[in-house]
Amino acid sequence: EILYINSAHCTGTLLNNTAQDGRPLLLTANHCIEGRDPSKFVFVFNYETEDCNSSKSKERKSINGAKLLAKDSPSDFCLLEMNDKPTAEMNPFYAGWNANWEVPTSAVCIHHPNGDLKKISTVFGNIDVTDYDDNEDGITHFRFSWTEGSTEGGSSGAALFNQDRLVVGQLEGGWADCNIPEGEDY
């Protein structure tokens, strides 16, 4: 899902909960919401193409507004609850997650760089743990360079899926972009 905040944008991911009841929980980056009112956010679904060779988006659907449930600056996470549940025509996917601090052997990020249609980036191996931006709270992030694809502004908040297809974090930032695909992300 892409998250529109005024004229800015970030990426978010629907998360499942242990009740598996379709509660509309959305993971994104804390810096995406700082100083902003989640009740005014717009969440866009189906912002993707029918196939890899098309630039035409599927029909988009949206949900307006959310409330803040939790956030943290050092790890840059934010958990929102959207005002409404996504409908079946929105094709919602509630991602599973793993809260154990285990370094993935590979990872995938589904995101919207610069607010563009959905893109997928992958990394195989060479993932380590570190702080980010001289964070005084210690080891809080995974660090890696993409094997395929890259991220840009607007990708922030996108979930990082491990080799078991479970969410293990969200994108805070880094130096990777289309001009520097080998740059590190966190």
Backbone as a ProteinNet text record, in pm:
[ID]
protein_1_A
[PRIMARY]
EILYINSAHCTGTLLNNTAQDGRPLLLTANHCIEGRDPSKFVFVFNYETEDCNSSKSKERKSINGAKLLAKDSPSDFCLLEMNDKPTAEMNPFYAGWNANWEVPTSAVCIHHPNGDLKKISTVFGNIDVTDYDDNEDGITHFRFSWTEGSTEGGSSGAALFNQDRLVVGQLEGGWADCNIPEGEDY
[TERTIARY]
84	0	88.4	42.5	113	35.8	106.4	49.6	74.1	-31.5	-18.7	-40.4	53.6	48.1	63.3	-49	-48.2	7.6	116.7	174.3	290.5	322.7	431.3	376.8	465.7	423.2	527.3	477.8	560.5	494.4	556	499.8	461.6	355.8	311.1	270.9	259.4	225.4	119.4	13.8	-87.4	-25.7	-47	5.6	-107.5	-86.7	-179.8	-157.9	-256	-237.7	-261.8	-239.7	-252.1	-396.8	-494.2	-635.4	-675.1	-593.1	-619.3	-761.1	-801.7	-938.6	-953.2	-845.9	-853.9	-852	-809.5	-795.6	-699.3	-733.8	-653.8	-528.7	-431	-305.1	-206.8	-139.9	-47.1	87.3	193.5	330.5	390.1	454.9	527.5	644.4	711	823.7	774.5	830.9	795.2	820.3	930.8	958.8	854.5	774.5	667.9	550	535.6	419.3	454.4	582.2	622.1	563	495	436	311.6	255.9	139.6	24.7	-95.4	-216.8	-264.6	-250.5	-291.3	-438.5	-522.2	-663.7	-683.8	-581.7	-589.6	-515.1	-457.1	-382.9	-478.3	-427	-499.4	-415.1	-475.9	-407.7	-459.2	-369.2	-408.5	-371.1	-467	-446.7	-445.8	-380.6	-373.3	-295.8	-200.5	-118.9	-4.6	-42.6	47.9	-1.2	77.4	38.5	-9.8	-78.8	-127.9	-12.6	93.2	209.5	334.8	448.9	576.9	604.9	541.7	572.8	476.9	383.5	282.4	315.1	273.4	286.8	149.3	45.1	-91.5	-127	-173.8	-208.3	-343.7	-357.4	-488	-579	-707.8	-799.2	-764.2	-739.4	-699.2	-820.1	-807	-907.3	-833.9	-904.3	-836.3	-921.6	-852.5	-913	-858.5	-946.2	-905.4	-895.4	-785.5	-769	-724.1	-655.8	-604.9	-580.8	-556.1	-512.6	-379	-298.7	-167.1	-180.9	-119	-118.5	15	124.5	258	360	469.7	579.7	706.7	820.6	950.4	1049.6	1123.4	1221.4	1346.9	1412.5	1538	1524.7	1415.9	1398.3	1311.6	1260.5	1183.6	1060.3	989.1	866.5	745.4	635.3	507.3	399.6	307.8	195.2	68.2	-7.5	-133.1	-247.6	-367.1	-487.2	-573.7	-595.1	-676.3	-820.7	-891.9	-1029.1	-1125.3	-1094.1	-1180.1	-1096.8	-1162.5	-1097.4	-1095.9	-989.2	-988.9	-1096	-1160.4	-1261.5	-1194.4	-1268.2	-1214.3	-1163.5	-1231.9	-1188.4	-1055.6	-1011.7	-881.3	-768.6	-803.1	-705.7	-608.3	-658.7	-566.5	-487.1	-363.1	-276.9	-223.9	-261.2	-216.6	-88.1	21.4	152.3	174.6	236.6	282.3	411.9	455.8	575.6	650.6	776	862.8	931.6	903.5	960.3	1095.1	1144.6	1276.6	1384.6	1489.2	1599.6	1696	1659.4	1741.8	1779.6	1905.2	1949.9	1899.4	1824.3	1775.4	1890.9	1871.8	1970.3	1941.2	1816.1	1775.5	1653.6	1621.7	1509	1449.7	1323.4	1249.5	1181.8	1176.7	1109.4	1011.6	884.3	781.6	748.3	769.4	766.7	723.3	713.5	670.8	772.4	885.5	988.5	934.8	957.6	909.5	760.5	683.9	540.2	500.8	594.2	570.7	488.3	448.5	381.1	468.1	407.6	476.6	601	709.2	836.4	879.4	966.1	1016.8	1168.6	1234.6	1380.5	1417.5	1531.4	1574	1720.8	1753.8	1892.2	1914.9	2027.9	2066.4	2197.6	2194.1	2315	2365.4	2479.7	2545.4	2454.3	2377.4	2293.7	2357	2377.3	2429.5	2346.5	2379.7	2307.4	2400.1	2341.8	2419.9	2327.6	2385.2	2302.7	2279.3	2202.5	2176.6	2196.1	2275.3	2294.2	2346.8	2443.6	2504.4	2401.6	2305.1	2198.9	2259.5	2228.5	2284.1	2219.8	2110.5	2041.8	2101.5	2210.5	2280.2	2230.7	2240.9	2209.9	2058.3	2010.3	1866.4	1824.1	1919	1885.6	1960.1	1897.8	1967.4	2028.7	2148	2216.4	2249	2226.9	2251.1	2255.1	2305.1	2297.4	2211.7	2122.6	2030.4	2103.2	2061.5	2113.3	2045.1	1916.1	1837.2	1737.1	1732.4	1642.5	1708.4	1631.5	1679.7	1559.1	1584.1	1478	1505.8	1407.3	1421.4	1326.8	1325.2	1226.2	1087.5	1001.1	870	870.2	988.5	1001.9	1002.4	1028.7	1034.2	909.8	930.4	820	786.6	840.6	811.4	864.4	786.8	827.5	945.5	1031.5	1138.9	1093.8	1076.2	1033.9	1156.3	1166.6	1280.7	1258.1	1351.2	1345.7	1222.2	1159.3	1037.8	911.4	929	819.3	748	821.6	767.9	831.4	753.8	804.7	899.8	1020.1	1119.3	1164.1	1106.8	1140.4	1080.5	1114.8	1067.4	1181.8	1174.7	1281	1280.1	1393.5	1408.1	1472.2	1579.7	1649	1780.4	1865.9	1996	2042.3	2135.5	2197.4	2172.6	2094.3	2060.9	1958	1971.9	1868.7	1899.4	1819.8	1840.2	1974.9	2032.7	2164.6	2277.2	2248.5	2347.4	2283	2252	2182.4	2263.8	2395.8	2480.2	2490.8	2427.3	2429.9	2362.6	2402.2	2345	2210.5	2121.5	1994	1984.8	1894.7	1876.1	1727.1
-116.9	0	123.1	222.8	349.8	442	521.1	608.6	752.6	828.2	968.2	1056.3	1145.2	1236.6	1376.1	1450.8	1577.8	1550.6	1611.8	1584.1	1485.9	1440.3	1344.1	1202.3	1105.9	966.7	876.6	766	660.3	528.7	420.4	288.4	226.3	148.9	79.3	-62.9	-146.3	-287.3	-327	-391.3	-445.8	-559.4	-559.9	-666.5	-750.1	-879.1	-968.2	-955.3	-997.3	-1003.7	-1146.8	-1175.1	-1314	-1361.9	-1270.2	-1309.4	-1340.2	-1295.3	-1313.9	-1271.5	-1152.9	-1105.3	-992.8	-964.1	-860	-717.9	-702.9	-568.2	-490.9	-369.6	-299.3	-230.4	-311.2	-261.3	-234.8	-121.9	-86	-46.5	-111.5	-81.5	16.6	120.4	214.2	269.8	372.6	432.9	548.2	559.9	667.8	804.6	819.2	951.5	993.2	897.6	930.4	1001.3	985.8	1044.4	1161	1184.7	1288.7	1423.8	1486.6	1617.2	1615.3	1498.1	1486.3	1418.8	1441.9	1389	1266.4	1144.6	1022.1	1020.3	1099.6	1100.3	1161.7	1229.7	1291.5	1212.1	1098.5	1017.5	950.5	921.6	844.8	722	603.5	477.2	422.2	408.5	367.6	221.3	144	1.5	-21.2	-129.4	-171.2	-71.5	-3.1	90.3	10.8	-64.2	-157.4	-178.2	-246.6	-276.6	-420.7	-447.7	-583.4	-679.2	-627.6	-710.4	-623.6	-685.8	-614	-515.2	-532.2	-447.8	-331.1	-312.4	-208.4	-89.7	26.5	144.5	191.7	118.2	152.3	83.6	161.9	109.6	40.9	-59.7	-119.4	-12.5	-42.5	50.8	60.4	180.7	203	225.9	183.6	206.1	267.8	341.5	403.9	401.1	419.2	432.6	561.7	638.3	765.2	752.1	799.8	815.4	692.7	720.5	615.3	675.5	587.6	634.3	568.5	639.5	591.8	492.8	375.2	275.5	271.7	279.7	271.9	329.6	381.1	430.6	431.1	436.1	438.3	505.9	600.8	670.5	589.8	528.4	458.8	350.8	274.3	172.4	223.1	345.1	414	335.9	273.6	203.6	281.8	258.8	317.8	215.5	196.7	106.6	189.3	187.6	260.2	160.5	205.3	129.1	216.5	169.1	245	251.7	357.6	377.5	269.6	209.4	105.8	-14.3	-130.2	-250.7	-244.4	-291.4	-300.4	-400.1	-367.7	-457.2	-565.6	-668.7	-779	-728.7	-630	-578.7	-502.9	-468.4	-404.8	-507.3	-634.4	-744.2	-730.3	-716.3	-698.5	-825.4	-806.6	-917.2	-878.1	-956.1	-929.8	-1009.1	-939.3	-1002.6	-1061.5	-1177.9	-1236	-1169.7	-1192.4	-1125.4	-1215.3	-1179.5	-1249.6	-1144.1	-1143.1	-1042.3	-1084.2	-1202.2	-1244.4	-1166.7	-1132.7	-1055.9	-1152.6	-1199.7	-1292.6	-1227	-1236.3	-1177.6	-1263.1	-1204.7	-1281.9	-1326.6	-1439.5	-1484.4	-1422.5	-1379.5	-1305	-1222.1	-1123.8	-1037.6	-976.3	-936	-871.7	-748.1	-644	-520.3	-485.1	-467.2	-426.7	-281.9	-191.2	-48.8	37.2	168	266.2	379.3	358.5	463	589.5	701.4	830.9	829.8	747.4	740.7	668.1	596.2	524.1	397.3	331.2	202.5	103.7	-0.5	-98.7	-155.1	-160.7	-220	-322	-413.6	-517.2	-517.9	-511.7	-519.7	-639.8	-702.7	-822.2	-811.5	-883	-895	-1040.5	-1094.1	-1231.2	-1226.6	-1261.8	-1261.5	-1121.5	-1115.1	-987.3	-890.3	-942.1	-859.7	-864.8	-748.7	-748.9	-655.6	-649.2	-562.7	-451.3	-333.4	-216.2	-110	3.4	118.4	193.1	298.1	378.5	524.4	591	734.5	768	688.4	706.9	708.7	619.7	607.8	569.9	644.5	619.5	499.8	448.7	335.3	200.9	202.4	78.1	11.2	-120.3	-202	-207.8	-142.4	-133.6	-166.3	-188.1	-198.4	-312.6	-362.4	-447.7	-354.9	-389.3	-310.5	-402.3	-353.5	-435.9	-349.3	-407.3	-347.4	-439.8	-383.7	-463.4	-545.5	-669.3	-755.5	-720.2	-692.3	-657.1	-549.1	-442.1	-331.3	-231.5	-132.7	-31	38.4	128.7	206.1	354	436.5	581.2	642.3	774.9	840.3	789.4	771.5	711.1	563.9	501.4	361.2	347.7	456.9	454.4	389.6	306.9	238.8	103.7	71.5	-57.2	-170.6	-275.3	-390.6	-462.6	-516.6	-604.9	-746.4	-828.9	-967.9	-1057.1	-1148.7	-1240.7	-1359.2	-1453.2	-1569.8	-1656.6	-1641.8	-1716.8	-1636.8	-1524.2	-1436.8	-1370.6	-1346.9	-1281.6	-1143.6	-1047	-912	-914.4	-858.4	-850.8	-706.8	-612.4	-472.1	-388.5	-259.3	-167.8	-75.7	-27.7	56.5	193.9	231.6	366.3	457.8	413.2	498.3	437	520.7	475.6	557.9	501.6	573.9	507.5	402.2	337.5	422.4	430.7	485.8	437	478.5	427.2	466.4	577.4	618.7	549.4	501.8	432.2	302.8	206.5	85.4	2.3	21.3	-55	13.7	129	199.8	118.7	142	66.2	123.9	34.3	71.8	11.5	68.4	24.9	7.6
0	0	0	-67.2	-64.3	28.4	101.4	202	158.9	134.7	96.3	218.1	242	355	296.9	289	217.3	78.1	39.2	-92.1	-83.3	36	54.6	44.6	35.4	28.9	93.5	145.9	202.2	164.8	205.5	179.7	312.2	311.6	431	397.1	499.5	481.8	582.5	533.9	624.1	702.6	834.2	919.1	976.4	979.2	1046.7	1197.1	1274.8	1418.9	1463.8	1589.4	1635.6	1634.6	1635.5	1625.9	1481.8	1385.4	1242.1	1205.9	1254.6	1236.9	1134.6	1058.8	957.2	1011.5	1136.1	1191.9	1101.6	1056.9	956.1	1013.6	1052.2	1108.3	995	1000.2	894.1	953.8	907.5	948	848.1	898.7	814.3	896.7	846.4	917.9	1006.3	1123.1	1215.4	1152.4	1077.8	1020.2	916.7	868.2	772.9	838.6	968.7	1035.2	1126.3	1151.8	1245.7	1207.5	1303.5	1281.2	1193.7	1169.3	1081.6	1155.1	1108.1	1168.7	1091.5	1148.4	1076.8	1036.5	1101.9	1063.4	924.5	872.8	740.6	632.9	666.8	570.3	471.8	352.5	251.9	219.5	226.5	200.6	67.6	-30.6	-164.7	-185.9	-233.4	-262	-412.6	-454.8	-595.9	-681.8	-624.6	-701.3	-764.1	-867.7	-934.3	-1076.5	-1157.5	-1295.2	-1305.4	-1414.5	-1441	-1468.4	-1533.2	-1564.5	-1561.4	-1574	-1559.7	-1672	-1788	-1902.7	-1920.4	-1829.9	-1843	-1752.9	-1796.4	-1710.8	-1665.3	-1702.5	-1663.8	-1533.3	-1438.6	-1307	-1309.7	-1221.6	-1197.2	-1138.2	-1127.2	-1062.9	-915.2	-869.4	-731.1	-641.5	-518.3	-414.6	-296.5	-211.9	-99.3	26.8	137.8	270.4	328.8	390.7	450.9	601.6	656	799.4	875.4	985.6	1074.3	1211.4	1307	1439.1	1470.6	1544.9	1584.4	1699.3	1685.5	1793.2	1866.1	1790.7	1851.7	1755	1812	1729	1811.6	1741.6	1808.3	1715.6	1767.6	1684.5	1656.1	1757.1	1726.3	1618.4	1619.9	1516.7	1402.4	1412.4	1309.3	1264.1	1358.6	1319.2	1365.3	1295.7	1331.3	1299.1	1392.4	1370	1378.3	1268.3	1258.1	1247.1	1283.4	1254	1164.3	1040.9	946.7	996.5	958.2	1003.8	954.2	840.7	783.5	742	735.5	684.5	532	469.9	323.9	278	167.6	111.9	28.7	-5.2	-85.7	-220.1	-281	-411.7	-403.5	-283.8	-265.7	-262.9	-263.1	-259.6	-143	-21.1	92.3	120.3	158.2	202.1	338.7	438.3	575.2	599.7	607.3	618.4	757.3	759.7	885	925.9	1048	1098.4	1194.9	1216.1	1308.8	1394.3	1522.6	1612.7	1670.8	1635.1	1683.5	1610	1679.2	1621.3	1554	1435.1	1357.5	1225.6	1188.7	1063.5	947.7	853.9	740.2	650.3	582.9	483.2	347.9	327.5	208.8	248.4	165.8	199.3	72.8	84.6	-23.4	33.4	-46.8	-9.3	-122.1	-88.4	-184.1	-150.8	-246.6	-213.3	-331	-305.4	-404.5	-411.7	-482.6	-489.3	-556.1	-490.6	-541	-572.2	-499.5	-521.1	-648.4	-709	-834	-807.9	-915.7	-906.4	-830	-776.5	-692.1	-760.3	-682.3	-725.5	-620.4	-661.5	-571.2	-579.4	-464.3	-456.6	-371.3	-403.3	-330.6	-289.9	-183	-138.1	-97.7	-139.5	-105.6	-29.4	98.2	180.7	208.4	273.2	304.8	379.9	473.4	560.4	699.2	758.9	895.4	982.3	1109.6	1203	1249.3	1271.1	1306.4	1364.2	1399	1430.7	1299.6	1305.3	1186.3	1221	1141.4	1157.4	1297.2	1343.6	1475.6	1588.3	1576.8	1676.5	1810.8	1913.7	2046.6	2116	2059.6	2121.1	2080.9	2007.3	1975.1	1848.7	1848.5	1731.3	1711.9	1607.3	1584.9	1442.2	1350.5	1208.7	1139	1032	936.4	832.1	781.9	678.8	562.7	440.2	321.9	197.5	89.2	-44.5	-129	-207	-286.6	-391.7	-409.8	-515.5	-646.8	-637.5	-754.8	-716	-794.7	-764.7	-671.7	-630.8	-538.6	-476.8	-384.9	-322.3	-344.6	-318.5	-326.7	-224.9	-215.3	-131.9	-169.7	-72.9	-98.3	-64.5	-64.7	-25.1	126.8	196.5	342.6	400.2	500.4	567.2	508.1	391.4	328.4	415	424.6	505	440.7	525.6	482.3	517.3	413.8	431.2	429.3	525.9	529.3	435	435.6	347.2	374.3	489.2	522.1	489.6	420.4	378.6	495.6	602.4	720.8	736.5	781.9	805.1	924.6	904.3	1012	1037.6	966.7	985.8	874.6	875.8	772.5	733	609.7	556	621.4	679.7	733.3	630.3	571	474.8	434.8	379.6	334.8	216.5	142.7	32.2	-101.3	-104.9	-231.9	-305.9	-435.2	-522.5	-663.2	-760.1	-895.7	-953.8	-908.2	-954.1	-877.9	-757.6	-674.9	-621.2	-709.4	-662.9	-564	-563.2	-470.6	-334.2	-317.8	-189.2	-80.4	43.1	155.4	198.1	238.6	298.1	437.6	517.4	655.8	682.2
[MASK]
++++++++++++++++++++++++++++++++++++++++++++++++++++++++++++++++++++++++++++++++++++++++++++++++++++++++++++++++++++++++++++++++++++++++++++++++++++++++++++++++++++++++++++++++++++++++++

